[in-house]
Amino acid sequence: MSTQSQQPQPQEPLTFPSHHASLIQPYLPPPPSVSSSSSSSSTTTATPFPHVTLTYAHSLDAALSLAPGVRTTLSGPQSKAMTHFLRAHHDGILVGAGTAVADDPGLNSRLVSPRPVVLDPRARWDVHEGSRVVVLAREGKGLGPWVLVGSRTVVDEGRRRVLEAVGGRYIPLEAKGERGRFKWEDVLRVLKGEGLESVMVEGGGEVINSLLAPPENRFVGSVIATIAPTWLGQGGVVVSPPRTAGEDGKPAPVRLTDVTWCPLGEDVVLCGRISR
Ligand SMILES: NC(=O)C1=CN([C@@H]2O[C@H](COP(=O)(O)OP(=O)(O)OC[C@H]3O[C@@H](n4cnc5c(N)ncnc54)[C@H](O)[C@@H]3O)[C@@H](O)[C@H]2O)C=CC1
Ligand SMILES: Nc1nc(O)c(N)c(N[C@@H]2O[C@H](COP(=O)(O)O)[C@@H](O)[C@H]2O)n1
C-alpha cells in the first residue's frame, strides 16, 4: 500500500515551456545543424569566433553571489529550467577558475550537455575524481571539461589524468592580457578551432565584467540575464564592468538594445544585444 512518504517528491521542472522558449529563441545561436553545415560549406565566410551568449543570474543589487567563493542560489526553478535549456543550445559553457573553485559546478544539461570550459591561466582549480563535473562526465551525464591554462603553467599530472579519463584536457594558451588573464580574442579563437560554434559564458564576476567592457564586448552576440527578486547586500560579487570613455571623452555606458523581458516564476529574464 502506498503511503504519503512514498509519494514522489516535487522536483524542479525539467522542461522549459515552449511559449517561454519562443521568447528566448531569437537570442540563441543558430541550431547546431545549421552552424555545422555552414562551417563545413566552402561558400560561407565563417567567423573565427563562436557565437557568444553571456548569461547569468543576479540580484536586484547586481550581485552574482553573496561573496567571492560563495555559491549562492538566485534562480527559481523555472529560471533554472531555462538555464538547462540554454546549455542544451550551446556547444560550450565557459566559467572562470573562481567559479570552478567556488561552486564545484556540474556545467551539464539534463537535455544535451555542452562542453565545459574553465579559464584557469594558473591552474588553480583542483580538479579531482570527486569534482562534480568529472563525476557527471564519468556517469555519461555531461562532458569532460577543457581547462585553458597559461602556456608556461606547469599542470599537476594527477589532475591531467583525471581530466583525460573523462574526455577532458588541459589546453595551453598564452595569457597575453593584463594581470595574467587571457585575451578574449585568443580564448574564442581556440574554442572555435576546437569545433565549438557557440559558447555560453556563465560567469563569474571577473569573467563577465571583462567580457562586457568595450572593446571586448564586440564578441558578445546576446545577453540573457535572470534577475531574482532579492537584494544580497554589500560585499557580493557584482556585475559592473569597468567604465570606459566614448569618443568625446565622457563615460560611455554599456547598454542593451533589441530587448525582451520575460517573467519566469518570481524572476524576470532580460534578453538583449549589446548596443554598438
Ligand atoms: N549567479 C550566477 O549566475 C553566477 C554566479 N557565479 C559566482 O561568481 C563567483 C566567482 O566569480 P569571480 O570570483 O569573479 O571568478 P570568475 O569565475 O570570474 O573567475 C576569474 C578567474 O578567471 C580567470 N581568467 C582568465 N582569463 C580571464 C579573463 N580574460 N577575464 C577574467 N577572468 C579570467 C582568472 O584566473 C580569474 O582569476 C562565485 O561566487 C560564483 O558562485 C558564477 C557564475 C554564475
Ligand atoms: N542560472 C544560475 N542561477 C543561479 O542562481 C546560479 N547560482 C547560477 N550559477 C551558475 O550555475 C553553476 C552551478 O550550476 P550547475 O551545478 O552547473 O548546475 C555555477 O557554477 C554558475 O556558473 N546560475
Short mmCIF file of C-alpha atoms and ligand atoms in Angstrom, two decimals:
data_model
loop_
_atom_site.label_atom_id
_atom_site.label_comp_id
_atom_site.label_asym_id
_atom_site.label_seq_id
_atom_site.Cartn_x
_atom_site.Cartn_y
_atom_site.Cartn_z
CA MET A 1 0.00 0.00 0.00
CA SER A 2 1.34 3.40 -0.86
CA THR A 3 1.83 5.90 1.93
CA GLN A 4 2.35 9.65 1.85
CA SER A 5 6.11 9.27 2.46
CA GLN A 6 6.41 7.05 -0.64
CA GLN A 7 4.91 9.69 -2.95
CA PRO A 8 7.40 11.23 -5.38
CA GLN A 9 8.81 14.48 -4.04
CA PRO A 10 8.20 17.65 -6.08
CA GLN A 11 11.10 18.29 -8.45
CA GLU A 12 12.20 21.33 -10.36
CA PRO A 13 10.62 21.44 -13.81
CA LEU A 14 12.73 19.59 -16.35
CA THR A 15 11.10 21.20 -19.35
CA PHE A 16 11.11 24.80 -20.38
CA PRO A 17 7.65 25.78 -21.69
CA SER A 18 7.52 26.42 -25.42
CA HIS A 19 5.89 29.86 -25.02
CA HIS A 20 8.91 30.95 -22.97
CA ALA A 21 11.33 29.23 -25.34
CA SER A 22 9.90 31.19 -28.27
CA LEU A 23 10.70 34.49 -26.49
CA ILE A 24 14.30 33.40 -25.87
CA GLN A 25 14.80 31.79 -29.30
CA PRO A 26 15.92 34.96 -31.17
CA TYR A 27 18.84 35.32 -28.73
CA LEU A 28 20.11 31.77 -29.19
CA PRO A 29 22.88 30.78 -31.59
CA PRO A 30 21.85 29.08 -34.83
CA PRO A 31 20.92 25.43 -34.20
CA PRO A 32 23.92 23.03 -34.36
CA SER A 33 22.80 21.51 -37.66
CA VAL A 34 22.77 24.95 -39.30
CA SER A 35 26.09 26.08 -37.81
CA SER A 36 27.88 22.82 -38.51
CA SER A 37 26.66 22.66 -42.10
CA SER A 38 27.57 26.30 -42.69
CA SER A 39 31.04 25.84 -41.19
CA SER A 40 31.73 22.93 -43.50
CA SER A 41 30.46 24.79 -46.55
CA SER A 42 33.16 26.24 -48.78
CA THR A 43 30.84 29.08 -49.85
CA THR A 44 30.26 30.60 -46.39
CA THR A 45 32.62 33.07 -44.76
CA ALA A 46 32.88 31.57 -41.30
CA THR A 47 33.87 33.92 -38.50
CA PRO A 48 36.92 32.82 -36.49
CA PHE A 49 34.89 33.12 -33.27
CA PRO A 50 31.93 31.18 -31.87
CA HIS A 51 28.59 32.80 -31.11
CA VAL A 52 28.85 34.05 -27.53
CA THR A 53 25.83 34.23 -25.25
CA LEU A 54 26.51 35.94 -21.94
CA THR A 55 24.10 34.50 -19.38
CA TYR A 56 23.94 34.60 -15.60
CA ALA A 57 21.59 35.27 -12.68
CA HIS A 58 21.90 38.34 -10.49
CA SER A 59 20.13 40.05 -7.63
CA LEU A 60 18.45 43.46 -7.56
CA ASP A 61 21.81 44.87 -6.45
CA ALA A 62 23.53 43.22 -9.44
CA ALA A 63 25.22 40.54 -7.33
CA LEU A 64 26.06 37.07 -8.63
CA SER A 65 26.85 35.73 -5.18
CA LEU A 66 26.99 36.79 -1.54
CA ALA A 67 30.80 36.95 -1.63
CA PRO A 68 33.68 35.64 -3.74
CA GLY A 69 33.82 31.90 -3.31
CA VAL A 70 30.27 31.55 -2.03
CA ARG A 71 27.82 29.51 -4.11
CA THR A 72 24.53 31.42 -4.00
CA THR A 73 21.22 30.26 -5.42
CA LEU A 74 19.37 33.10 -7.12
CA SER A 75 17.35 31.45 -9.91
CA GLY A 76 13.98 29.95 -9.12
CA PRO A 77 13.00 26.55 -10.57
CA GLN A 78 11.65 27.99 -13.84
CA SER A 79 14.81 30.02 -14.44
CA LYS A 80 16.95 27.01 -13.60
CA ALA A 81 15.00 25.07 -16.23
CA MET A 82 15.81 27.88 -18.67
CA THR A 83 19.49 27.52 -17.82
CA HIS A 84 19.38 23.85 -18.75
CA PHE A 85 17.51 24.77 -21.96
CA LEU A 86 20.21 27.35 -22.78
CA ARG A 87 23.03 24.93 -22.02
CA ALA A 88 21.47 22.42 -24.41
CA HIS A 89 21.53 25.04 -27.18
CA HIS A 90 25.26 25.75 -26.95
CA ASP A 91 28.31 23.71 -27.85
CA GLY A 92 30.27 25.03 -24.88
CA ILE A 93 29.74 26.53 -21.42
CA LEU A 94 32.51 28.72 -20.02
CA VAL A 95 33.31 29.78 -16.46
CA GLY A 96 36.35 31.28 -14.76
CA ALA A 97 38.56 29.46 -12.31
CA GLY A 98 36.96 31.47 -9.47
CA THR A 99 33.61 29.86 -10.23
CA ALA A 100 35.04 26.38 -10.70
CA VAL A 101 36.75 26.64 -7.31
CA ALA A 102 33.81 28.26 -5.50
CA ASP A 103 30.88 26.31 -6.88
CA ASP A 104 32.18 22.88 -7.89
CA PRO A 105 29.63 23.20 -10.72
CA GLY A 106 28.15 20.41 -12.83
CA LEU A 107 28.03 22.51 -16.03
CA ASN A 108 25.84 19.95 -17.75
CA SER A 109 22.27 19.91 -19.01
CA ARG A 110 19.51 17.44 -18.39
CA LEU A 111 18.85 17.73 -22.13
CA VAL A 112 22.04 17.79 -24.25
CA SER A 113 25.23 18.74 -22.41
CA PRO A 114 27.66 21.36 -23.69
CA ARG A 115 31.46 21.13 -23.35
CA PRO A 116 32.53 22.74 -20.04
CA VAL A 117 35.39 25.21 -20.46
CA VAL A 118 37.27 26.68 -17.50
CA LEU A 119 39.59 29.70 -17.84
CA ASP A 120 42.39 28.88 -15.43
CA PRO A 121 45.67 30.54 -16.50
CA ARG A 122 47.48 29.50 -13.32
CA ALA A 123 45.88 26.03 -13.00
CA ARG A 124 44.49 26.77 -9.54
CA TRP A 125 41.34 24.66 -9.92
CA ASP A 126 42.00 21.42 -8.05
CA VAL A 127 40.03 19.15 -10.36
CA HIS A 128 39.81 15.64 -8.91
CA GLU A 129 37.87 12.37 -9.15
CA GLY A 130 35.10 13.79 -6.95
CA SER A 131 34.65 17.12 -8.78
CA ARG A 132 31.01 17.28 -9.86
CA VAL A 133 31.83 17.95 -13.49
CA VAL A 134 34.09 14.87 -13.51
CA VAL A 135 31.52 12.67 -11.77
CA LEU A 136 28.82 13.73 -14.24
CA ALA A 137 31.10 13.06 -17.21
CA ARG A 138 32.01 9.63 -15.84
CA GLU A 139 28.29 8.85 -15.48
CA GLY A 140 27.63 9.95 -19.06
CA LYS A 141 25.57 12.94 -17.87
CA GLY A 142 27.99 15.57 -19.07
CA LEU A 143 31.24 16.10 -20.98
CA GLY A 144 34.81 16.20 -19.69
CA PRO A 145 35.99 19.77 -19.19
CA TRP A 146 38.57 21.65 -21.21
CA VAL A 147 40.73 23.76 -18.93
CA LEU A 148 42.57 26.65 -20.59
CA VAL A 149 45.87 27.15 -18.78
CA GLY A 150 48.76 29.52 -19.36
CA SER A 151 51.20 28.25 -21.96
CA ARG A 152 54.01 28.26 -19.36
CA THR A 153 51.91 26.94 -16.48
CA VAL A 154 53.02 23.59 -15.14
CA VAL A 155 50.00 21.37 -14.52
CA ASP A 156 49.72 18.58 -11.99
CA GLU A 157 49.91 15.21 -13.74
CA GLY A 158 47.30 13.67 -11.43
CA ARG A 159 44.78 16.35 -12.41
CA ARG A 160 45.65 15.84 -16.06
CA ARG A 161 44.91 12.12 -15.76
CA VAL A 162 41.56 12.87 -14.06
CA LEU A 163 40.56 15.18 -16.91
CA GLU A 164 41.73 12.89 -19.68
CA ALA A 165 39.96 9.86 -18.17
CA VAL A 166 36.62 11.59 -18.79
CA GLY A 167 37.45 13.05 -22.19
CA GLY A 168 38.61 16.41 -20.91
CA ARG A 169 42.04 18.00 -21.18
CA TYR A 170 44.26 20.98 -20.48
CA ILE A 171 44.65 23.38 -23.39
CA PRO A 172 47.69 25.68 -23.15
CA LEU A 173 47.16 29.28 -24.22
CA GLU A 174 49.38 32.32 -23.87
CA ALA A 175 47.96 34.71 -21.27
CA LYS A 176 48.51 37.99 -23.11
CA GLY A 177 46.03 40.06 -21.09
CA GLU A 178 46.54 42.23 -18.02
CA ARG A 179 47.35 40.52 -14.70
CA GLY A 180 47.96 37.18 -16.36
CA ARG A 181 44.48 36.99 -17.92
CA PHE A 182 43.71 35.59 -21.33
CA LYS A 183 42.64 37.85 -24.17
CA TRP A 184 39.06 37.03 -25.19
CA GLU A 185 40.05 37.02 -28.83
CA ASP A 186 42.56 34.23 -28.11
CA VAL A 187 40.12 32.21 -25.99
CA LEU A 188 37.35 32.37 -28.54
CA ARG A 189 39.63 31.64 -31.48
CA VAL A 190 40.90 28.50 -29.75
CA LEU A 191 37.41 27.31 -28.88
CA LYS A 192 36.20 27.81 -32.43
CA GLY A 193 39.28 25.98 -33.68
CA GLU A 194 38.37 23.11 -31.37
CA GLY A 195 34.96 22.92 -33.02
CA LEU A 196 32.72 24.96 -30.70
CA GLU A 197 30.32 27.03 -32.80
CA SER A 198 28.59 28.54 -29.78
CA VAL A 199 29.62 29.22 -26.20
CA MET A 200 27.57 30.42 -23.28
CA VAL A 201 29.60 32.37 -20.78
CA GLU A 202 28.11 31.87 -17.32
CA GLY A 203 30.47 33.71 -15.04
CA GLY A 204 31.63 34.63 -12.59
CA GLY A 205 32.23 38.29 -11.87
CA GLU A 206 35.68 38.79 -13.32
CA VAL A 207 34.84 36.88 -16.46
CA ILE A 208 31.55 38.72 -17.06
CA ASN A 209 32.93 42.18 -16.30
CA SER A 210 35.96 41.68 -18.52
CA LEU A 211 33.76 40.49 -21.38
CA LEU A 212 31.24 43.34 -21.00
CA ALA A 213 33.90 46.05 -21.16
CA PRO A 214 34.50 47.59 -24.58
CA PRO A 215 36.12 46.66 -26.89
CA GLU A 216 35.87 43.04 -25.65
CA ASN A 217 32.06 43.17 -25.72
CA ARG A 218 32.23 43.10 -29.51
CA PHE A 219 32.40 39.31 -29.10
CA VAL A 220 29.06 39.12 -27.24
CA GLY A 221 26.24 38.05 -29.55
CA SER A 222 23.48 38.18 -26.94
CA VAL A 223 22.87 38.62 -23.24
CA ILE A 224 20.32 36.61 -21.25
CA ALA A 225 20.25 37.72 -17.61
CA THR A 226 17.98 36.34 -14.91
CA ILE A 227 17.05 38.93 -12.29
CA ALA A 228 15.95 37.48 -8.94
CA PRO A 229 13.74 39.49 -6.56
CA THR A 230 16.30 39.75 -3.78
CA TRP A 231 19.00 42.10 -2.56
CA LEU A 232 22.13 40.25 -1.49
CA GLY A 233 23.63 43.28 0.25
CA GLN A 234 27.10 44.79 0.15
CA GLY A 235 30.15 42.62 -0.30
CA GLY A 236 28.80 40.47 -3.10
CA VAL A 237 30.40 39.66 -6.45
CA VAL A 238 28.72 42.22 -8.69
CA VAL A 239 28.23 42.65 -12.42
CA SER A 240 29.67 46.08 -13.09
CA PRO A 241 32.15 46.40 -15.95
CA PRO A 242 34.95 48.97 -15.81
CA ARG A 243 33.84 52.36 -17.06
CA THR A 244 35.25 53.36 -20.41
CA ALA A 245 35.19 56.67 -22.22
CA GLY A 246 33.49 57.34 -25.53
CA GLU A 247 34.97 59.34 -28.40
CA ASP A 248 34.01 62.58 -26.61
CA GLY A 249 35.96 61.51 -23.53
CA LYS A 250 32.78 61.18 -21.43
CA PRO A 251 31.78 57.88 -19.72
CA ALA A 252 30.15 55.57 -22.26
CA PRO A 253 27.67 53.21 -20.55
CA VAL A 254 27.29 49.72 -21.96
CA ARG A 255 23.65 49.42 -23.00
CA LEU A 256 21.42 46.70 -24.33
CA THR A 257 19.25 47.07 -27.37
CA ASP A 258 16.68 44.79 -29.03
CA VAL A 259 15.42 43.99 -25.53
CA THR A 260 12.84 41.40 -24.44
CA TRP A 261 11.61 40.91 -20.86
CA CYS A 262 10.22 37.54 -19.90
CA PRO A 263 8.73 36.89 -16.43
CA LEU A 264 9.65 33.39 -15.22
CA GLY A 265 8.05 32.46 -11.91
CA GLU A 266 9.22 35.09 -9.43
CA ASP A 267 12.23 36.03 -11.60
CA VAL A 268 12.40 38.06 -14.75
CA VAL A 269 14.67 37.24 -17.66
CA LEU A 270 16.17 40.10 -19.65
CA CYS A 271 17.37 39.33 -23.18
CA GLY A 272 19.18 41.78 -25.41
CA ARG A 273 22.16 42.59 -27.57
CA ILE A 274 24.96 45.00 -26.81
CA SER A 275 24.29 48.37 -28.40
CA ARG A 276 27.19 49.33 -30.70
N1 LIG B 1 24.68 33.84 -10.30
C1 LIG B 1 25.33 33.37 -11.36
O1 LIG B 1 24.75 33.23 -12.43
C2 LIG B 1 26.78 33.01 -11.23
C3 LIG B 1 27.47 33.24 -10.08
N2 LIG B 1 28.82 32.96 -10.00
C4 LIG B 1 29.55 33.31 -8.78
O2 LIG B 1 30.65 34.15 -9.11
C5 LIG B 1 31.68 33.98 -8.15
C6 LIG B 1 33.02 33.80 -8.86
O3 LIG B 1 33.36 34.98 -9.54
P1 LIG B 1 34.88 35.50 -9.55
O4 LIG B 1 35.46 35.30 -8.21
O5 LIG B 1 34.86 36.88 -10.10
O6 LIG B 1 35.65 34.48 -10.50
P2 LIG B 1 35.49 34.06 -12.05
O7 LIG B 1 34.67 32.82 -12.12
O8 LIG B 1 35.09 35.21 -12.88
O9 LIG B 1 36.99 33.61 -12.39
C7 LIG B 1 38.00 34.58 -12.50
C8 LIG B 1 39.27 33.90 -12.93
O10 LIG B 1 39.17 33.52 -14.29
C9 LIG B 1 40.45 33.55 -14.89
N3 LIG B 1 40.52 34.33 -16.14
C10 LIG B 1 41.29 34.01 -17.18
N4 LIG B 1 41.16 34.88 -18.18
C11 LIG B 1 40.28 35.76 -17.78
C12 LIG B 1 39.75 36.90 -18.41
N5 LIG B 1 40.07 37.28 -19.65
N6 LIG B 1 38.88 37.63 -17.71
C13 LIG B 1 38.52 37.27 -16.47
N7 LIG B 1 38.99 36.17 -15.82
C14 LIG B 1 39.89 35.41 -16.49
C15 LIG B 1 41.41 34.12 -13.85
O11 LIG B 1 42.06 33.06 -13.23
C16 LIG B 1 40.49 34.78 -12.86
O12 LIG B 1 41.04 34.79 -11.56
C17 LIG B 1 31.33 32.75 -7.31
O13 LIG B 1 30.92 33.16 -6.03
C18 LIG B 1 30.19 32.12 -8.09
O14 LIG B 1 29.27 31.48 -7.22
C19 LIG B 1 29.46 32.40 -11.06
C20 LIG B 1 28.80 32.13 -12.23
C21 LIG B 1 27.42 32.47 -12.43
N1 LIG B 2 21.39 30.47 -13.68
C1 LIG B 2 22.00 30.46 -12.48
N2 LIG B 2 21.30 30.79 -11.38
C2 LIG B 2 21.90 30.82 -10.17
O1 LIG B 2 21.18 31.17 -9.11
C3 LIG B 2 23.25 30.47 -10.04
N3 LIG B 2 23.85 30.47 -8.81
C4 LIG B 2 23.93 30.11 -11.23
N4 LIG B 2 25.23 29.78 -11.16
C5 LIG B 2 25.89 29.15 -12.26
O2 LIG B 2 25.48 27.79 -12.37
C6 LIG B 2 26.56 26.95 -11.92
C7 LIG B 2 26.02 25.89 -11.00
O3 LIG B 2 25.07 25.11 -11.65
P1 LIG B 2 25.38 23.57 -12.01
O4 LIG B 2 25.94 22.92 -10.81
O5 LIG B 2 26.36 23.59 -13.12
O6 LIG B 2 24.06 23.04 -12.46
C8 LIG B 2 27.52 27.86 -11.20
O7 LIG B 2 28.84 27.42 -11.21
C9 LIG B 2 27.37 29.11 -12.00
O8 LIG B 2 28.06 29.03 -13.22
N5 LIG B 2 23.30 30.13 -12.42
#
